[in-house]
PDB file of C-alpha atoms in Angstrom:
ATOM      1  CA  UNK A1050      90.599  -2.470  43.751  1.00 45.00           C
ATOM      2  CA  UNK A1051      89.267  -3.793  47.216  1.00 46.00           C
ATOM      3  CA  UNK A1052      92.183  -2.693  49.528  1.00 44.00           C
ATOM      4  CA  UNK A1053      91.937   1.182  48.709  1.00 45.00           C
ATOM      5  CA  UNK A1054      88.133   0.740  48.780  1.00 44.00           C
ATOM      6  CA  UNK A1055      88.540  -0.417  52.518  1.00 45.00           C
ATOM      7  CA  UNK A1056      91.022   1.919  53.042  1.00 42.00           C
ATOM      8  CA  UNK A1057      88.585   4.732  51.482  1.00 42.00           C
ATOM      9  CA  UNK A1058      86.126   3.388  54.075  1.00 42.00           C
ATOM     10  CA  UNK A1059      88.378   3.424  57.299  1.00 40.00           C
ATOM     11  CA  UNK A1060      89.542   7.522  56.728  1.00 43.00           C
ATOM     12  CA  UNK A1061      86.195   9.250  57.508  1.00 42.00           C
ATOM     13  CA  UNK A1062      85.955   7.256  61.042  1.00 43.00           C
ATOM     14  CA  UNK A1063      89.195   8.478  61.739  1.00 47.00           C
ATOM     15  CA  UNK A1064      88.478  12.440  60.470  1.00 49.00           C
ATOM     16  CA  UNK A1065      89.164  15.155  62.394  1.00 49.00           C
ATOM     17  CA  UNK A1066      86.322  16.998  63.095  1.00 49.00           C
ATOM     18  CA  UNK A1067      88.895  20.966  63.132  1.00 50.00           C
ATOM     19  CA  UNK A1068      91.295  19.949  60.554  1.00 50.00           C
ATOM     20  CA  UNK A1069      92.945  23.373  61.048  1.00 43.00           C
ATOM     21  CA  UNK A1070      93.435  22.639  64.408  1.00 45.00           C
ATOM     22  CA  UNK A1071      94.458  18.981  64.967  1.00 51.00           C
ATOM     23  CA  UNK A1072      98.166  19.658  63.241  1.00 53.00           C
ATOM     24  CA  UNK A1073     101.107  19.023  66.272  1.00 61.00           C
ATOM     25  CA  UNK A1074     100.616  23.084  66.144  1.00 67.00           C
ATOM     26  CA  UNK A1075      97.366  22.308  67.800  1.00 69.00           C
ATOM     27  CA  UNK A1076      99.530  21.374  70.681  1.00 75.00           C
ATOM     28  CA  UNK A1077     101.439  24.330  71.189  1.00 74.00           C
ATOM     29  CA  UNK A1078      97.296  26.432  71.131  1.00 77.00           C
ATOM     30  CA  UNK A1079      96.568  23.526  73.664  1.00 79.00           C
ATOM     31  CA  UNK A1080      99.715  24.727  75.930  1.00 82.00           C
ATOM     32  CA  UNK A1081      98.484  28.670  75.953  1.00 80.00           C
ATOM     33  CA  UNK A1082      94.926  27.645  77.331  1.00 77.00           C
ATOM     34  CA  UNK A1083      97.180  25.824  80.125  1.00 83.00           C
ATOM     35  CA  UNK A1084      99.304  29.013  81.080  1.00 83.00           C
ATOM     36  CA  UNK A1085      96.999  30.898  81.506  1.00 78.00           C
ATOM     37  CA  UNK A1086      94.894  29.118  84.021  1.00 77.00           C
ATOM     38  CA  UNK A1087      98.207  27.754  86.113  1.00 79.00           C
ATOM     39  CA  UNK A1088     100.051  31.016  86.082  1.00 79.00           C
ATOM     40  CA  UNK A1089      97.357  33.645  85.982  1.00 75.00           C
ATOM     41  CA  UNK A1090      94.797  31.998  88.150  1.00 70.00           C
ATOM     42  CA  UNK A1091      96.826  31.930  91.324  1.00 68.00           C
ATOM     43  CA  UNK A1092      97.642  35.708  90.898  1.00 70.00           C
ATOM     44  CA  UNK A1093      94.055  36.705  91.312  1.00 63.00           C
ATOM     45  CA  UNK A1094      91.111  36.293  94.477  1.00 66.00           C
ATOM     46  CA  UNK A1095      87.707  35.471  92.231  1.00 66.00           C
ATOM     47  CA  UNK A1096      84.781  36.736  92.799  1.00 72.00           C
ATOM     48  CA  UNK A1097      81.591  35.194  91.375  1.00 73.00           C
ATOM     49  CA  UNK A1098      82.022  36.566  88.043  1.00 77.00           C
ATOM     50  CA  UNK A1099      85.424  35.706  87.925  1.00 72.00           C
ATOM     51  CA  UNK A1100      84.871  32.032  88.998  1.00 77.00           C
ATOM     52  CA  UNK A1101      82.056  31.498  86.123  1.00 80.00           C
ATOM     53  CA  UNK A1102      84.739  33.236  84.059  1.00 78.00           C
ATOM     54  CA  UNK A1103      87.629  30.809  85.378  1.00 79.00           C
ATOM     55  CA  UNK A1104      85.257  27.696  85.031  1.00 81.00           C
ATOM     56  CA  UNK A1105      84.420  28.882  81.126  1.00 84.00           C
ATOM     57  CA  UNK A1106      88.092  29.116  80.375  1.00 80.00           C
ATOM     58  CA  UNK A1107      88.806  25.738  82.224  1.00 82.00           C
ATOM     59  CA  UNK A1108      85.822  24.087  80.125  1.00 84.00           C
ATOM     60  CA  UNK A1109      87.532  25.384  76.757  1.00 83.00           C
ATOM     61  CA  UNK A1110      90.577  24.421  78.051  1.00 81.00           C
ATOM     62  CA  UNK A1111      89.493  20.952  77.810  1.00 82.00           C
ATOM     63  CA  UNK A1112      87.572  21.487  74.090  1.00 82.00           C
ATOM     64  CA  UNK A1113      90.714  22.804  72.733  1.00 79.00           C
ATOM     65  CA  UNK A1114      92.539  20.140  74.279  1.00 81.00           C
ATOM     66  CA  UNK A1115      90.342  16.830  72.790  1.00 80.00           C
ATOM     67  CA  UNK A1116      90.565  18.692  69.720  1.00 78.00           C
ATOM     68  CA  UNK A1117      94.439  19.264  68.933  1.00 75.00           C
ATOM     69  CA  UNK A1118      94.997  15.424  70.929  1.00 77.00           C
ATOM     70  CA  UNK A1119      91.787  12.693  69.770  1.00 77.00           C
ATOM     71  CA  UNK A1120      91.100  11.314  66.494  1.00 74.00           C
ATOM     72  CA  UNK A1121      88.721   8.919  67.405  1.00 78.00           C
ATOM     73  CA  UNK A1122      85.500  10.752  66.636  1.00 79.00           C
ATOM     74  CA  UNK A1123      83.929   8.558  70.262  1.00 81.00           C
ATOM     75  CA  UNK A1124      86.404   9.182  72.444  1.00 82.00           C
ATOM     76  CA  UNK A1125      86.016  13.130  71.202  1.00 81.00           C
ATOM     77  CA  UNK A1126      82.363  12.958  72.032  1.00 83.00           C
ATOM     78  CA  UNK A1127      82.937  11.251  74.678  1.00 85.00           C
ATOM     79  CA  UNK A1128      85.482  14.261  76.259  1.00 84.00           C
ATOM     80  CA  UNK A1129      83.001  16.872  74.762  1.00 85.00           C
ATOM     81  CA  UNK A1130      79.900  15.443  77.121  1.00 87.00           C
ATOM     82  CA  UNK A1131      82.425  15.334  80.404  1.00 86.00           C
ATOM     83  CA  UNK A1132      83.098  18.951  79.607  1.00 86.00           C
ATOM     84  CA  UNK A1133      79.646  20.229  79.081  1.00 88.00           C
ATOM     85  CA  UNK A1134      78.865  17.976  82.060  1.00 88.00           C
ATOM     86  CA  UNK A1135      81.518  19.744  84.043  1.00 84.00           C
ATOM     87  CA  UNK A1136      80.491  23.221  83.577  1.00 85.00           C
ATOM     88  CA  UNK A1137      77.090  22.286  84.180  1.00 87.00           C
ATOM     89  CA  UNK A1138      78.358  21.486  87.480  1.00 85.00           C
ATOM     90  CA  UNK A1139      79.949  24.147  88.443  1.00 82.00           C
ATOM     91  CA  UNK A1140      77.612  26.278  87.261  1.00 85.00           C
ATOM     92  CA  UNK A1141      74.780  24.221  89.540  1.00 85.00           C
ATOM     93  CA  UNK A1142      77.683  24.080  92.564  1.00 80.00           C
ATOM     94  CA  UNK A1143      78.631  28.294  92.089  1.00 79.00           C
ATOM     95  CA  UNK A1144      74.870  29.071  92.613  1.00 81.00           C
ATOM     96  CA  UNK A1145      73.778  26.409  94.948  1.00 78.00           C
ATOM     97  CA  UNK A1146      76.923  25.951  97.029  1.00 71.00           C
ATOM     98  CA  UNK A1147      75.175  23.000  99.429  1.00 69.00           C
ATOM     99  CA  UNK A1148      76.284  20.594  96.962  1.00 69.00           C
ATOM    100  CA  UNK A1149      80.240  21.774  96.713  1.00 63.00           C
ATOM    101  CA  UNK A1150      81.477  18.914  99.687  1.00 65.00           C
ATOM    102  CA  UNK A1151      79.855  16.753  97.648  1.00 69.00           C
ATOM    103  CA  UNK A1152      82.345  16.899  94.980  1.00 76.00           C
ATOM    104  CA  UNK A1153      81.260  15.536  91.248  1.00 80.00           C
ATOM    105  CA  UNK A1154      81.799  18.908  89.672  1.00 82.00           C
ATOM    106  CA  UNK A1155      85.997  18.486  90.921  1.00 86.00           C
ATOM    107  CA  UNK A1156      85.732  14.499  89.927  1.00 88.00           C
ATOM    108  CA  UNK A1157      84.609  15.522  86.009  1.00 87.00           C
ATOM    109  CA  UNK A1158      87.254  17.543  86.101  1.00 87.00           C
ATOM    110  CA  UNK A1159      89.903  15.327  86.825  1.00 90.00           C
ATOM    111  CA  UNK A1160      88.347  12.814  84.914  1.00 89.00           C
ATOM    112  CA  UNK A1161      88.927  14.924  81.268  1.00 87.00           C
ATOM    113  CA  UNK A1162      92.222  15.855  82.905  1.00 89.00           C
ATOM    114  CA  UNK A1163      93.003  12.210  82.942  1.00 91.00           C
ATOM    115  CA  UNK A1164      92.123  11.513  79.459  1.00 87.00           C
ATOM    116  CA  UNK A1165      93.925  14.659  78.216  1.00 88.00           C
ATOM    117  CA  UNK A1166      97.065  13.022  79.675  1.00 90.00           C
ATOM    118  CA  UNK A1167      97.151  10.074  77.912  1.00 89.00           C
ATOM    119  CA  UNK A1168      95.724  11.746  74.808  1.00 86.00           C
ATOM    120  CA  UNK A1169      98.522  13.970  74.955  1.00 86.00           C
ATOM    121  CA  UNK A1170     101.343  12.036  75.702  1.00 87.00           C
ATOM    122  CA  UNK A1171     100.481   9.320  72.518  1.00 85.00           C
ATOM    123  CA  UNK A1172      99.620  12.275  70.184  1.00 81.00           C
ATOM    124  CA  UNK A1173     103.298  13.407  71.274  1.00 81.00           C
ATOM    125  CA  UNK A1174     105.356  10.321  71.225  1.00 82.00           C
ATOM    126  CA  UNK A1175     103.220   9.076  68.364  1.00 79.00           C
ATOM    127  CA  UNK A1176     106.030   7.621  65.638  1.00 77.00           C
ATOM    128  CA  UNK A1177     107.036  10.532  62.717  1.00 74.00           C
ATOM    129  CA  UNK A1178     109.424  13.704  63.115  1.00 76.00           C
ATOM    130  CA  UNK A1179     110.069  15.403  66.318  1.00 75.00           C
ATOM    131  CA  UNK A1180     108.782  18.784  65.667  1.00 75.00           C
ATOM    132  CA  UNK A1181     108.844  22.177  68.049  1.00 78.00           C
ATOM    133  CA  UNK A1182     104.857  21.848  68.585  1.00 76.00           C
ATOM    134  CA  UNK A1183     105.341  18.201  69.923  1.00 78.00           C
ATOM    135  CA  UNK A1184     108.030  19.119  72.271  1.00 81.00           C
ATOM    136  CA  UNK A1185     105.358  21.703  73.698  1.00 82.00           C
ATOM    137  CA  UNK A1186     102.647  19.196  73.833  1.00 83.00           C
ATOM    138  CA  UNK A1187     105.197  17.387  76.110  1.00 86.00           C
ATOM    139  CA  UNK A1188     104.991  20.644  78.607  1.00 87.00           C
ATOM    140  CA  UNK A1189     100.995  20.133  77.974  1.00 88.00           C
ATOM    141  CA  UNK A1190     101.145  17.120  79.366  1.00 89.00           C
ATOM    142  CA  UNK A1191     103.442  18.460  82.342  1.00 92.00           C
ATOM    143  CA  UNK A1192     100.808  21.113  83.081  1.00 91.00           C
ATOM    144  CA  UNK A1193      98.226  18.330  82.713  1.00 91.00           C
ATOM    145  CA  UNK A1194      99.875  16.677  86.096  1.00 94.00           C
ATOM    146  CA  UNK A1195      99.739  19.132  88.447  1.00 92.00           C
ATOM    147  CA  UNK A1196      96.211  20.662  87.003  1.00 91.00           C
ATOM    148  CA  UNK A1197      94.873  17.163  87.779  1.00 93.00           C
ATOM    149  CA  UNK A1198      96.707  16.658  91.476  1.00 94.00           C
ATOM    150  CA  UNK A1199      95.067  20.490  92.424  1.00 92.00           C
ATOM    151  CA  UNK A1200      91.764  18.965  91.412  1.00 91.00           C
ATOM    152  CA  UNK A1201      92.574  15.714  93.181  1.00 93.00           C
ATOM    153  CA  UNK A1202      93.874  17.858  96.486  1.00 93.00           C
ATOM    154  CA  UNK A1203      90.577  19.763  95.898  1.00 90.00           C
ATOM    155  CA  UNK A1204      88.753  17.064  95.864  1.00 90.00           C
ATOM    156  CA  UNK A1205      90.275  15.543  98.937  1.00 91.00           C
ATOM    157  CA  UNK A1206      89.780  19.036 101.376  1.00 88.00           C
ATOM    158  CA  UNK A1207      86.320  18.508 100.735  1.00 84.00           C
ATOM    159  CA  UNK A1208      86.337  15.695 103.053  1.00 84.00           C
ATOM    160  CA  UNK A1209      89.226  16.735 104.688  1.00 86.00           C
ATOM    161  CA  UNK A1210      89.410  20.805 104.608  1.00 85.00           C
ATOM    162  CA  UNK A1211      92.534  20.043 107.271  1.00 86.00           C
ATOM    163  CA  UNK A1212      94.138  17.640 104.844  1.00 90.00           C
ATOM    164  CA  UNK A1213      97.260  20.364 103.565  1.00 90.00           C
ATOM    165  CA  UNK A1214      98.415  22.808 105.620  1.00 87.00           C
ATOM    166  CA  UNK A1215      98.267  26.805 104.629  1.00 85.00           C
ATOM    167  CA  UNK A1216     100.216  29.468 106.750  1.00 80.00           C
ATOM    168  CA  UNK A1217      98.273  32.285 107.970  1.00 63.00           C
ATOM    169  CA  UNK A1218      99.428  34.813 105.424  1.00 50.00           C
ATOM    170  CA  UNK A1219      97.385  32.935 103.118  1.00 51.00           C
ATOM    171  CA  UNK A1220      94.614  31.399 104.819  1.00 46.00           C
ATOM    172  CA  UNK A1221      92.470  34.006 104.118  1.00 50.00           C
ATOM    173  CA  UNK A1222      91.446  32.480 101.305  1.00 53.00           C
ATOM    174  CA  UNK A1223      88.555  29.788 101.669  1.00 54.00           C
ATOM    175  CA  UNK A1224      89.339  26.369 101.933  1.00 51.00           C
ATOM    176  CA  UNK A1225      89.844  24.397  98.831  1.00 55.00           C
ATOM    177  CA  UNK A1226      90.084  27.232  96.645  1.00 71.00           C
ATOM    178  CA  UNK A1227      91.919  26.308  93.404  1.00 76.00           C
ATOM    179  CA  UNK A1228      94.146  29.525  93.199  1.00 79.00           C
ATOM    180  CA  UNK A1229      96.255  27.789  96.326  1.00 84.00           C
ATOM    181  CA  UNK A1230      95.629  24.119  96.036  1.00 88.00           C
ATOM    182  CA  UNK A1231      97.450  25.066  92.027  1.00 88.00           C
ATOM    183  CA  UNK A1232      99.872  26.817  93.510  1.00 87.00           C
ATOM    184  CA  UNK A1233     100.950  24.053  96.245  1.00 90.00           C
ATOM    185  CA  UNK A1234     100.310  20.869  93.248  1.00 92.00           C
ATOM    186  CA  UNK A1235     102.900  22.680  90.802  1.00 92.00           C
ATOM    187  CA  UNK A1236     105.569  23.825  94.279  1.00 91.00           C
ATOM    188  CA  UNK A1237     105.496  19.598  94.469  1.00 93.00           C
ATOM    189  CA  UNK A1238     105.439  18.709  91.642  1.00 93.00           C
ATOM    190  CA  UNK A1239     108.578  21.249  90.562  1.00 90.00           C
ATOM    191  CA  UNK A1240     109.860  20.236  94.148  1.00 87.00           C
ATOM    192  CA  UNK A1241     110.310  24.285  95.031  1.00 86.00           C
ATOM    193  CA  UNK A1242     108.894  23.946  98.844  1.00 78.00           C
ATOM    194  CA  UNK A1243     108.828  27.086 100.431  1.00 81.00           C
ATOM    195  CA  UNK A1244     107.603  26.157 103.856  1.00 80.00           C
ATOM    196  CA  UNK A1245     104.227  28.010 103.669  1.00 84.00           C
ATOM    197  CA  UNK A1246     102.280  25.099 102.438  1.00 86.00           C
ATOM    198  CA  UNK A1247     102.368  20.825 103.871  1.00 88.00           C
ATOM    199  CA  UNK A1248     100.144  18.463 103.667  1.00 91.00           C
ATOM    200  CA  UNK A1249      99.026  16.329 106.835  1.00 91.00           C
ATOM    201  CA  UNK A1250      96.541  13.815 106.432  1.00 91.00           C
ATOM    202  CA  UNK A1251      97.839  10.799 105.223  1.00 93.00           C
ATOM    203  CA  UNK A1252      96.393  10.344 101.441  1.00 93.00           C
ATOM    204  CA  UNK A1253      97.313  13.873 101.470  1.00 93.00           C
ATOM    205  CA  UNK A1254     101.111  12.852 101.917  1.00 93.00           C
ATOM    206  CA  UNK A1255     100.718   9.847  99.844  1.00 95.00           C
ATOM    207  CA  UNK A1256      99.473  12.599  96.724  1.00 94.00           C
ATOM    208  CA  UNK A1257     102.326  14.614  97.184  1.00 94.00           C
ATOM    209  CA  UNK A1258     105.282  12.090  97.675  1.00 94.00           C
ATOM    210  CA  UNK A1259     103.842  10.212  94.018  1.00 95.00           C
ATOM    211  CA  UNK A1260     103.720  13.964  92.151  1.00 94.00           C
ATOM    212  CA  UNK A1261     107.263  14.469  93.593  1.00 93.00           C
ATOM    213  CA  UNK A1262     108.091  11.530  92.187  1.00 94.00           C
ATOM    214  CA  UNK A1263     106.169  12.354  88.848  1.00 93.00           C
ATOM    215  CA  UNK A1264     108.496  15.901  88.729  1.00 91.00           C
ATOM    216  CA  UNK A1265     111.451  14.183  88.977  1.00 90.00           C
ATOM    217  CA  UNK A1266     111.543  11.525  86.343  1.00 91.00           C
ATOM    218  CA  UNK A1267     109.215  13.042  83.731  1.00 90.00           C
ATOM    219  CA  UNK A1268     111.238  15.798  82.460  1.00 86.00           C
ATOM    220  CA  UNK A1269     114.193  12.898  82.593  1.00 86.00           C
ATOM    221  CA  UNK A1270     111.949  10.843  80.521  1.00 87.00           C
ATOM    222  CA  UNK A1271     110.705  13.410  78.013  1.00 84.00           C
ATOM    223  CA  UNK A1272     113.635  14.423  77.223  1.00 81.00           C
ATOM    224  CA  UNK A1273     115.194  11.491  76.450  1.00 83.00           C
ATOM    225  CA  UNK A1274     112.331   9.749  75.017  1.00 83.00           C
ATOM    226  CA  UNK A1275     112.142  12.832  72.380  1.00 80.00           C
ATOM    227  CA  UNK A1276     116.044  12.848  71.659  1.00 80.00           C
ATOM    228  CA  UNK A1277     115.743   9.162  71.174  1.00 80.00           C
ATOM    229  CA  UNK A1278     112.937   9.319  68.381  1.00 79.00           C
ATOM    230  CA  UNK A1279     114.652  12.273  66.569  1.00 75.00           C
ATOM    231  CA  UNK A1280     117.729  10.351  66.322  1.00 78.00           C
ATOM    232  CA  UNK A1281     115.824   6.908  65.178  1.00 77.00           C
ATOM    233  CA  UNK A1282     114.165   9.288  62.643  1.00 70.00           C
ATOM    234  CA  UNK A1283     118.178  10.918  61.577  1.00 72.00           C
ATOM    235  CA  UNK A1284     119.277   7.378  61.267  1.00 74.00           C
ATOM    236  CA  UNK A1285     115.775   5.722  59.441  1.00 68.00           C
ATOM    237  CA  UNK A1286     116.705   8.609  57.004  1.00 57.00           C
ATOM    238  CA  UNK A1287     120.106   7.690  56.860  1.00 50.00           C
ATOM    239  CA  UNK A1288     120.107   4.216  56.369  1.00 46.00           C
ATOM    240  CA  UNK A1289     116.613   4.635  53.251  1.00 47.00           C
ATOM    241  CA  UNK A1290     119.603   7.233  52.011  1.00 44.00           C
ATOM    242  CA  UNK A1291     121.971   4.874  51.827  1.00 49.00           C
ATOM    243  CA  UNK A1292     120.162   2.105  50.197  1.00 47.00           C
ATOM    244  CA  UNK A1293     119.089   4.164  47.286  1.00 47.00           C
ATOM    245  CA  UNK A1294     122.892   5.414  46.748  1.00 46.00           C
ATOM    246  CA  UNK A1295     123.147   1.050  46.330  1.00 47.00           C
ATOM    247  CA  UNK A1296     120.253   0.888  44.362  1.00 54.00           C
ATOM    248  CA  UNK A1297     121.748   3.159  41.789  1.00 48.00           C
ATOM    249  CA  UNK A1298     125.330   2.098  41.702  1.00 53.00           C
ATOM    250  CA  UNK A1299     123.835  -1.764  40.935  1.00 56.00           C
ATOM    251  CA  UNK A1300     121.563  -0.674  38.103  1.00 52.00           C
ATOM    252  CA  UNK A1301     124.967   1.126  36.954  1.00 53.00           C
ATOM    253  CA  UNK A1302     126.968  -1.560  37.657  1.00 58.00           C
ATOM    254  CA  UNK A1303     124.186  -4.167  35.907  1.00 58.00           C
ATOM    255  CA  UNK A1304     123.905  -1.681  33.041  1.00 52.00           C
ATOM    256  CA  UNK A1305     128.145  -1.572  32.584  1.00 53.00           C
ATOM    257  CA  UNK A1306     127.939  -5.673  32.870  1.00 59.00           C
ATOM    258  CA  UNK A1307     125.258  -5.697  29.360  1.00 56.00           C
ATOM    259  CA  UNK A1308     126.856  -2.741  27.520  1.00 57.00           C
ATOM    260  CA  UNK A1309     130.509  -4.828  28.212  1.00 54.00           C
ATOM    261  CA  UNK A1310     128.582  -8.398  27.555  1.00 53.00           C
ATOM    262  CA  UNK A1311     127.058  -7.057  23.188  1.00 50.00           C
ATOM    263  CA  UNK A1312     130.157  -5.562  22.742  1.00 54.00           C
ATOM    264  CA  UNK A1313     131.974  -9.157  23.895  1.00 53.00           C
ATOM    265  CA  UNK A1314     129.528 -10.737  21.412  1.00 53.00           C
ATOM    266  CA  UNK A1315     129.786  -8.361  18.391  1.00 51.00           C
TER     267      UNK A1315
END
């Protein structure tokens, strides 16, 4: 009785806050928010209401990612607190632009994204059957890496506005605008360079090289790991099935031996 009592006590501490969201399909919903940010944001030039709306979408994306990937309540509350502070910092900087050079709103974004990358990868590569939703989780982690680097470039350009050079055709947007930094980050991550933007500062070059390496290695590692997990699960299932068949055969053989023994005795 004691082991069962211990299990009953330990389960509530890891119980999710939103059970309907934390299944593997939660990773697919989380990926939808990331696609919304990474693809549609660079299409528009944002006014103040648009930037506030984008900050709200970003905060909701962090919250949905925390709910979908984090099981420990303490870490969940930490990410929620970071999300609230990040959104509050965005509003403060939006209405008081003189505080923007401090970069604390961007640093909070990077912190929240970094936590989500780790938790998404842990949730994606946990033991168990490899489903389509878990593959979506791997794609979500890839997009999170691109967003994290984009805000890393933004944090650098708040200190050094000339760290990345943009051609005059796209230089009409303000320095450090997230839309063009997201574009530059994913162009670097996927190694698709059109020559319209390139790093100048040594820190920006180091960040770009690191991102390009991750962009080349991550897809191959992701595919190899998921395929290996799928093959291992299939082989484990086959071994279990063969073991069950062997046990059934042993039982039948033992039963026949007993019948023969009793027949000889009579």
